Every structure is written in C-alpha cells, then in structure tokens.
Amino acid sequence: MAQRSIRRQLPNPAEIFELMKFKAPELDGTKRRLESALTISDLRTIAQRRTPKAAFDYTDGAAEGELSLTRARQAFEDVEFHPGILTPAPHLDTSTTVLGGPSALPFGIAPTGFTRLMQTEGEVAGAGAAAAAGIPFTLSTLGTTSIEGVKEANPHGRNWFQLYVMRDREISYGLTRRAAEAGFDTLMFTVDTPVAGARLRDKRNGFSIPPQLTLGTIVNAIPRPWWWIDFLTTPKLEFASLSSTDGTVGELLDAAMDPTIGYDDLDVIREMWPGTLVVKGVQTVQDAVRLRDAGVDGIVLSNHGGRQLDRAPIPFHLLPQVRREVGDGFTVMIDTGIMNGADIVASVALGADFTLIGRAYLYGLMAGGRRGVDRTIAILRGEIERTMRLLGVSSLAELEPRHVTQLTRLVPVSAGIAATVD
C-alpha cells in the first residue's frame, strides 16, 4: 500500500503573525526575579546570588555534617502518594483550625533568629505576608524586630512567640509578659537548644552579630552592593532579648541558653502565660506522650531544622507513631525539611494538625523582601492545591494515612527506645 505524502504549502504570513506574541519586558527587577521562581528551590538560588555568603550560609546551613537536615528533606522526597480516581475536587478548602484559631493554609511561618540580617525587612516582611495570607507568624526570642513591632505589622492576624528559657530567667519572664500584653495567642516553649549546635559553616565564615567588615566580607560583597546599602542605611540590628550582641552566633547562644531547664520551668511559664502553650523540639514518642499528659496544648515535632543535634530523629518519620500514641484530640505540628506544598499535604495526611516553614520563608525574604515572602506562600499554596486535586480530595479533613506511604532508605538494625512507649 502506497504511503500518502503530506501536502505542503507556502507559509501563510497571517498565521505566522498569530504565533508571534511577544510579552512586554518587565522593568521591575524584583518582580521579574520572583516571577521566574517556580519552586522554593528557585527562590533559594536567587537568594544565594543576592546575599553575602555568611548570611546565606547561616540560613542554609545546619549542624556538623548536616545529616539531620539532609535526611529530613530526603524523607519528604521519599513519599509515595496514592491518589483516588473519579473523585472530583472542583472546590478546594485549604483552611484549618489550629490551637483554637483559624489559618487559611495548613502552614505558618516558623521562628527564625537574626532575620533582618538576611534581608533588612526581616520579621516585618514575614508578619505582613502572613497577615495577607491569613496564616500565623512566629517571632523568635532571637528575632530582630520587637514583639511590639511584629504586632504593629500584623495587628489583626495571629502572632505566636517562640521562647528560649535563658540563664537569666527574668529575661524570659519579661518576654513572656510582653508577648501576652501584645496579644500574641500562642507561646512556643523551645526545648531542643540547651547549648548551641556546632554550625560549622558559621565558624568557617567567621559569622558574627553584627557582621564584621573584613577583607573576605568586602570581597564577597562586591557583587552584592545592594545588600550592604540596605544594611548600612537601615536601623541598627537589635534583638528582642539580648543587651550584648558581640561575638559569634555560638557564643551568643551559649550565653543565652541554659542546659538545666526542666519541667519546673515549663510549669512556671504555664502559670505566667494566659494563652495557648506549645512545646517545640519534641523528638521522641515518649516525650510527646509525657507532654500530653502534662497538659500542654500541643507539640512541634522538630529537630530545629537540623541545626542542633546532628543525626537527630527525622520528625516526618516520627509523625505517624506519635499521632497513634497521643490520640486525635492533641495538637501535633511538624517542621524541618519542608520545601514543597506536597511535603505539607503528606504531613497532614499522616496526622499533623499543622506545619511550619523556616528556610523556605527566608529564601523568599532574601530573594525579594516582603514580595519574596508573598511568593514563597503563593508557591506553597499552589503546590498544596494541585497535590490535593491530584489526590482527589476537597479538604484537608479528607486527607488520611491511606494517601501516603513513607518509603525509607534508613532501616534501623533494631528498634530504638524512641520507637517504643511503656
């Protein structure tokens, strides 16, 4: 049978012109950069180009060999989803209720220290973006905007405060009172930082607060003059709790933290705090159960973004068993390693009531200030919505463990004590 040849013709100029649709050039450099970012990883790449090495590495790095952070991210990458079919989800509801209040999305902004060092808008940008998106914002004890400043930036939204219990207890008590007076609704009592982790990138970079102008930092700053102009022409870097800010980050933390904190300190803070009390930094099933029995309002499964104890447990791997042991009525949140909206969906499916983003928020901040944080939230929102639609669910409440399998490359030789409850 003879093969028919394709009939050819001369190009039609009118059809060619229909294909030639040029987009007007975007003159706003920040907008152009941010629109080119389709993922959090893209924002990270932009942030690295625009931020001096020491400040970027403080955000991007973790403790020692950075194994905890690598494993946490790997755990999310090793998720297998199980979508339902013929279950239309034309109308999505990504909202949730957490710790007695609403959130338009199943994530909030985690506490981060030294934030204005990353980009001068700092916590004001984060709080403002959280307010616009209808999600909670958490201020760190080591934040660079005051409690009152965050309240001003987010006057009607949900503000949370992360508390370190310091050697000088009165500093911590004073911060607790100020947060309560400013109307913050949740306090995160943080327990995973008795001493500073060994953050080797910071040591190698000679990272200090405030940053020092050395030959190395000057050379590194040459292709990033905008960062130094912003830094040198905006108010001095100040901290919510520390009156002295000289020295390396590790020296600051070692001076501020206290390895002797215990349940007695938790009881004192609970007596002082009128709102919701959450313990952040839980890394074993036993501690999760004990805290539930102690009457706190919730916990955050977290290894501090891999910045404290390297080789610490992976929060996402702990999540299913913690949920089984503490029951459905107890608030369990999770952070560490979240870089995609699919990570958030998987966490909710396996029992998390809520998630927190730290580095993802800071990458957006470094990439474009407040607009960069807005872009972070928009990217994650889009990924959450798309993942939910592809799974065939219309609301967060429909997500269940059946939607997710946790694949693992780390199989224990024997069950550790963290995996059992008496």
Tab-separated table of C-alpha atoms in Angstrom, residues 221-412:
chain	number	residue	atom	x	y	z
A	221	ALA	CA	30.118	41.960	48.969
A	222	ILE	CA	31.468	43.467	45.731
A	223	PRO	CA	28.891	41.699	43.512
A	224	ARG	CA	26.128	42.343	46.119
A	225	PRO	CA	26.288	46.084	46.844
A	226	TRP	CA	22.505	46.306	47.306
A	227	TRP	CA	22.683	44.103	50.430
A	228	TRP	CA	25.297	46.316	52.088
A	229	ILE	CA	23.494	49.505	51.077
A	230	ASP	CA	20.319	48.168	52.689
A	231	PHE	CA	22.189	47.022	55.775
A	232	LEU	CA	24.091	50.265	56.299
A	233	THR	CA	21.162	52.622	55.612
A	234	THR	CA	18.540	50.978	57.844
A	235	PRO	CA	18.183	50.901	61.648
A	236	LYS	CA	20.818	49.057	63.630
A	237	LEU	CA	20.337	45.341	64.111
A	238	GLU	CA	18.782	44.788	67.551
A	239	PHE	CA	17.484	41.741	69.375
A	240	ALA	CA	14.393	41.213	71.463
A	241	SER	CA	16.251	39.746	74.420
A	242	LEU	CA	19.993	40.299	74.303
A	243	SER	CA	21.571	43.504	75.544
A	244	SER	CA	25.005	42.455	74.280
A	245	THR	CA	25.397	41.271	70.703
A	246	ASP	CA	29.144	40.878	70.307
A	247	GLY	CA	30.630	37.544	69.349
A	248	THR	CA	29.868	34.540	67.193
A	249	VAL	CA	26.408	33.056	66.975
A	250	GLY	CA	27.520	30.057	69.032
A	251	GLU	CA	28.903	32.288	71.782
A	252	LEU	CA	25.658	34.251	71.866
A	253	LEU	CA	23.569	31.118	72.149
A	254	ASP	CA	25.798	29.561	74.791
A	255	ALA	CA	25.485	32.732	76.872
A	256	ALA	CA	21.724	32.838	76.475
A	257	MET	CA	20.709	29.174	76.763
A	258	ASP	CA	20.592	27.076	79.902
A	259	PRO	CA	21.134	23.294	79.850
A	260	THR	CA	19.446	22.977	83.262
A	261	ILE	CA	15.886	23.770	82.113
A	262	GLY	CA	13.302	21.165	83.070
A	263	TYR	CA	9.617	20.551	83.712
A	264	ASP	CA	9.689	23.002	86.629
A	265	ASP	CA	10.477	25.796	84.170
A	266	LEU	CA	7.637	24.644	81.950
A	267	ASP	CA	5.293	24.852	84.931
A	268	VAL	CA	6.442	28.393	85.749
A	269	ILE	CA	5.872	29.598	82.194
A	270	ARG	CA	2.490	27.884	82.059
A	271	GLU	CA	1.404	29.770	85.161
A	272	MET	CA	2.501	33.061	83.611
A	273	TRP	CA	1.131	32.542	80.105
A	274	PRO	CA	-2.611	33.198	79.576
A	275	GLY	CA	-2.839	31.774	76.051
A	276	THR	CA	-2.062	28.505	74.296
A	277	LEU	CA	1.179	26.739	75.272
A	278	VAL	CA	3.081	24.541	72.811
A	279	VAL	CA	6.385	22.710	73.362
A	280	LYS	CA	8.719	22.880	70.357
A	281	GLY	CA	11.591	20.478	69.740
A	282	VAL	CA	9.996	17.129	70.639
A	283	GLN	CA	11.974	14.238	69.149
A	284	THR	CA	10.711	11.031	70.797
A	285	VAL	CA	7.359	9.329	71.176
A	286	GLN	CA	7.819	9.105	74.947
A	287	ASP	CA	8.288	12.842	75.326
A	288	ALA	CA	5.229	13.510	73.163
A	289	VAL	CA	3.084	11.326	75.418
A	290	ARG	CA	4.545	12.793	78.607
A	291	LEU	CA	3.849	16.348	77.439
A	292	ARG	CA	0.300	15.451	76.502
A	293	ASP	CA	-0.192	14.002	79.974
A	294	ALA	CA	1.394	17.129	81.482
A	295	GLY	CA	-1.427	19.169	79.975
A	296	VAL	CA	0.286	21.326	77.354
A	297	ASP	CA	-1.871	22.335	74.395
A	298	GLY	CA	0.335	20.866	71.686
A	299	ILE	CA	3.802	19.976	70.470
A	300	VAL	CA	6.040	20.642	67.487
A	301	LEU	CA	7.970	17.626	66.236
A	302	SER	CA	11.225	19.300	65.280
A	303	ASN	CA	14.980	18.808	65.333
A	304	HIS	CA	15.486	22.573	64.970
A	305	GLY	CA	15.952	22.359	61.241
A	306	GLY	CA	18.946	20.074	61.744
A	307	ARG	CA	20.785	22.927	63.457
A	308	GLN	CA	21.323	21.356	66.879
A	309	LEU	CA	21.976	17.619	67.291
A	310	ASP	CA	23.166	16.133	64.022
A	311	ARG	CA	21.790	12.634	63.348
A	312	ALA	CA	18.690	13.561	65.365
A	313	PRO	CA	15.405	11.759	64.592
A	314	ILE	CA	13.535	12.734	61.437
A	315	PRO	CA	10.324	14.497	62.517
A	316	PHE	CA	8.340	13.280	59.500
A	317	HIS	CA	9.260	9.670	60.265
A	318	LEU	CA	8.173	10.104	63.902
A	319	LEU	CA	4.835	11.624	62.978
A	320	PRO	CA	2.632	8.536	62.392
A	321	GLN	CA	3.587	6.807	65.640
A	322	VAL	CA	3.332	9.993	67.667
A	323	ARG	CA	-0.164	10.543	66.316
A	324	ARG	CA	-1.178	6.987	67.196
A	325	GLU	CA	0.163	7.281	70.740
A	326	VAL	CA	-1.153	10.748	71.659
A	327	GLY	CA	-4.577	10.310	70.039
A	328	ASP	CA	-6.624	12.548	67.811
A	329	GLY	CA	-7.501	15.280	70.298
A	330	PHE	CA	-3.964	16.541	70.883
A	331	THR	CA	-2.325	19.123	68.583
A	332	VAL	CA	0.756	17.827	66.766
A	333	MET	CA	2.699	20.138	64.464
A	334	ILE	CA	5.837	19.452	62.455
A	335	ASP	CA	8.730	21.329	60.881
A	336	THR	CA	12.206	20.641	59.414
A	337	GLY	CA	12.859	19.959	55.763
A	338	ILE	CA	9.639	21.304	54.210
A	339	MET	CA	10.416	22.613	50.720
A	340	ASN	CA	7.243	21.831	48.786
A	341	GLY	CA	3.496	22.028	49.306
A	342	ALA	CA	3.388	18.266	48.746
A	343	ASP	CA	5.502	17.871	51.923
A	344	ILE	CA	2.774	19.727	53.805
A	345	VAL	CA	-0.010	17.615	52.299
A	346	ALA	CA	1.844	14.419	53.212
A	347	SER	CA	2.324	15.650	56.784
A	348	VAL	CA	-1.372	16.422	57.208
A	349	ALA	CA	-2.308	13.030	55.735
A	350	LEU	CA	-0.121	11.252	58.298
A	351	GLY	CA	-1.572	13.099	61.260
A	352	ALA	CA	-0.060	16.578	61.548
A	353	ASP	CA	-2.520	19.284	62.522
A	354	PHE	CA	-0.223	21.977	61.159
A	355	THR	CA	3.239	22.605	59.721
A	356	LEU	CA	5.828	25.383	59.976
A	357	ILE	CA	8.192	26.739	57.318
A	358	GLY	CA	11.519	28.354	58.197
A	359	ARG	CA	14.139	28.231	55.450
A	360	ALA	CA	11.503	28.389	52.699
A	361	TYR	CA	10.326	31.705	54.145
A	362	LEU	CA	13.867	33.048	54.454
A	363	TYR	CA	14.766	32.092	50.885
A	364	GLY	CA	11.837	34.202	49.710
A	365	LEU	CA	12.836	37.043	52.030
A	366	MET	CA	16.404	37.081	50.691
A	367	ALA	CA	15.180	36.826	47.106
A	368	GLY	CA	12.835	39.811	47.289
A	369	GLY	CA	11.910	41.119	50.723
A	370	ARG	CA	8.198	41.206	51.519
A	371	ARG	CA	7.287	40.359	47.945
A	372	GLY	CA	9.602	37.364	48.139
A	373	VAL	CA	7.788	36.062	51.220
A	374	ASP	CA	4.487	36.541	49.395
A	375	ARG	CA	5.968	34.490	46.549
A	376	THR	CA	7.006	31.706	48.947
A	377	ILE	CA	3.461	31.472	50.262
A	378	ALA	CA	1.979	31.579	46.751
A	379	ILE	CA	4.267	28.767	45.539
A	380	LEU	CA	3.418	26.540	48.505
A	381	ARG	CA	-0.290	27.329	48.193
A	382	GLY	CA	-0.261	26.339	44.522
A	383	GLU	CA	1.574	23.097	45.271
A	384	ILE	CA	-0.840	22.229	48.092
A	385	GLU	CA	-3.881	22.862	45.919
A	386	ARG	CA	-2.502	20.925	42.961
A	387	THR	CA	-1.497	17.953	45.127
A	388	MET	CA	-4.917	17.836	46.786
A	389	ARG	CA	-6.700	17.917	43.430
A	390	LEU	CA	-4.483	15.160	42.047
A	391	LEU	CA	-5.163	13.056	45.151
A	392	GLY	CA	-8.902	13.607	44.685
A	393	VAL	CA	-9.586	15.380	47.984
A	394	SER	CA	-11.509	18.615	48.503
A	395	SER	CA	-10.436	19.490	52.047
A	396	LEU	CA	-7.640	18.843	54.497
A	397	ALA	CA	-10.035	16.767	56.596
A	398	GLU	CA	-10.266	14.235	53.751
A	399	LEU	CA	-6.523	13.537	53.831
A	400	GLU	CA	-5.787	10.213	55.522
A	401	PRO	CA	-2.806	7.891	56.063
A	402	ARG	CA	-4.046	5.783	53.129
A	403	HIS	CA	-2.974	8.594	50.795
A	404	VAL	CA	0.725	8.297	51.735
A	405	THR	CA	3.423	5.679	52.015
A	406	GLN	CA	6.678	6.641	53.720
A	407	LEU	CA	9.480	4.988	51.786
A	408	THR	CA	12.733	4.847	53.690
A	409	ARG	CA	16.405	4.402	52.994
A	410	LEU	CA	17.241	4.252	56.705
A	411	VAL	CA	16.093	0.965	58.226
A	412	PRO	CA	17.120	0.506	61.888
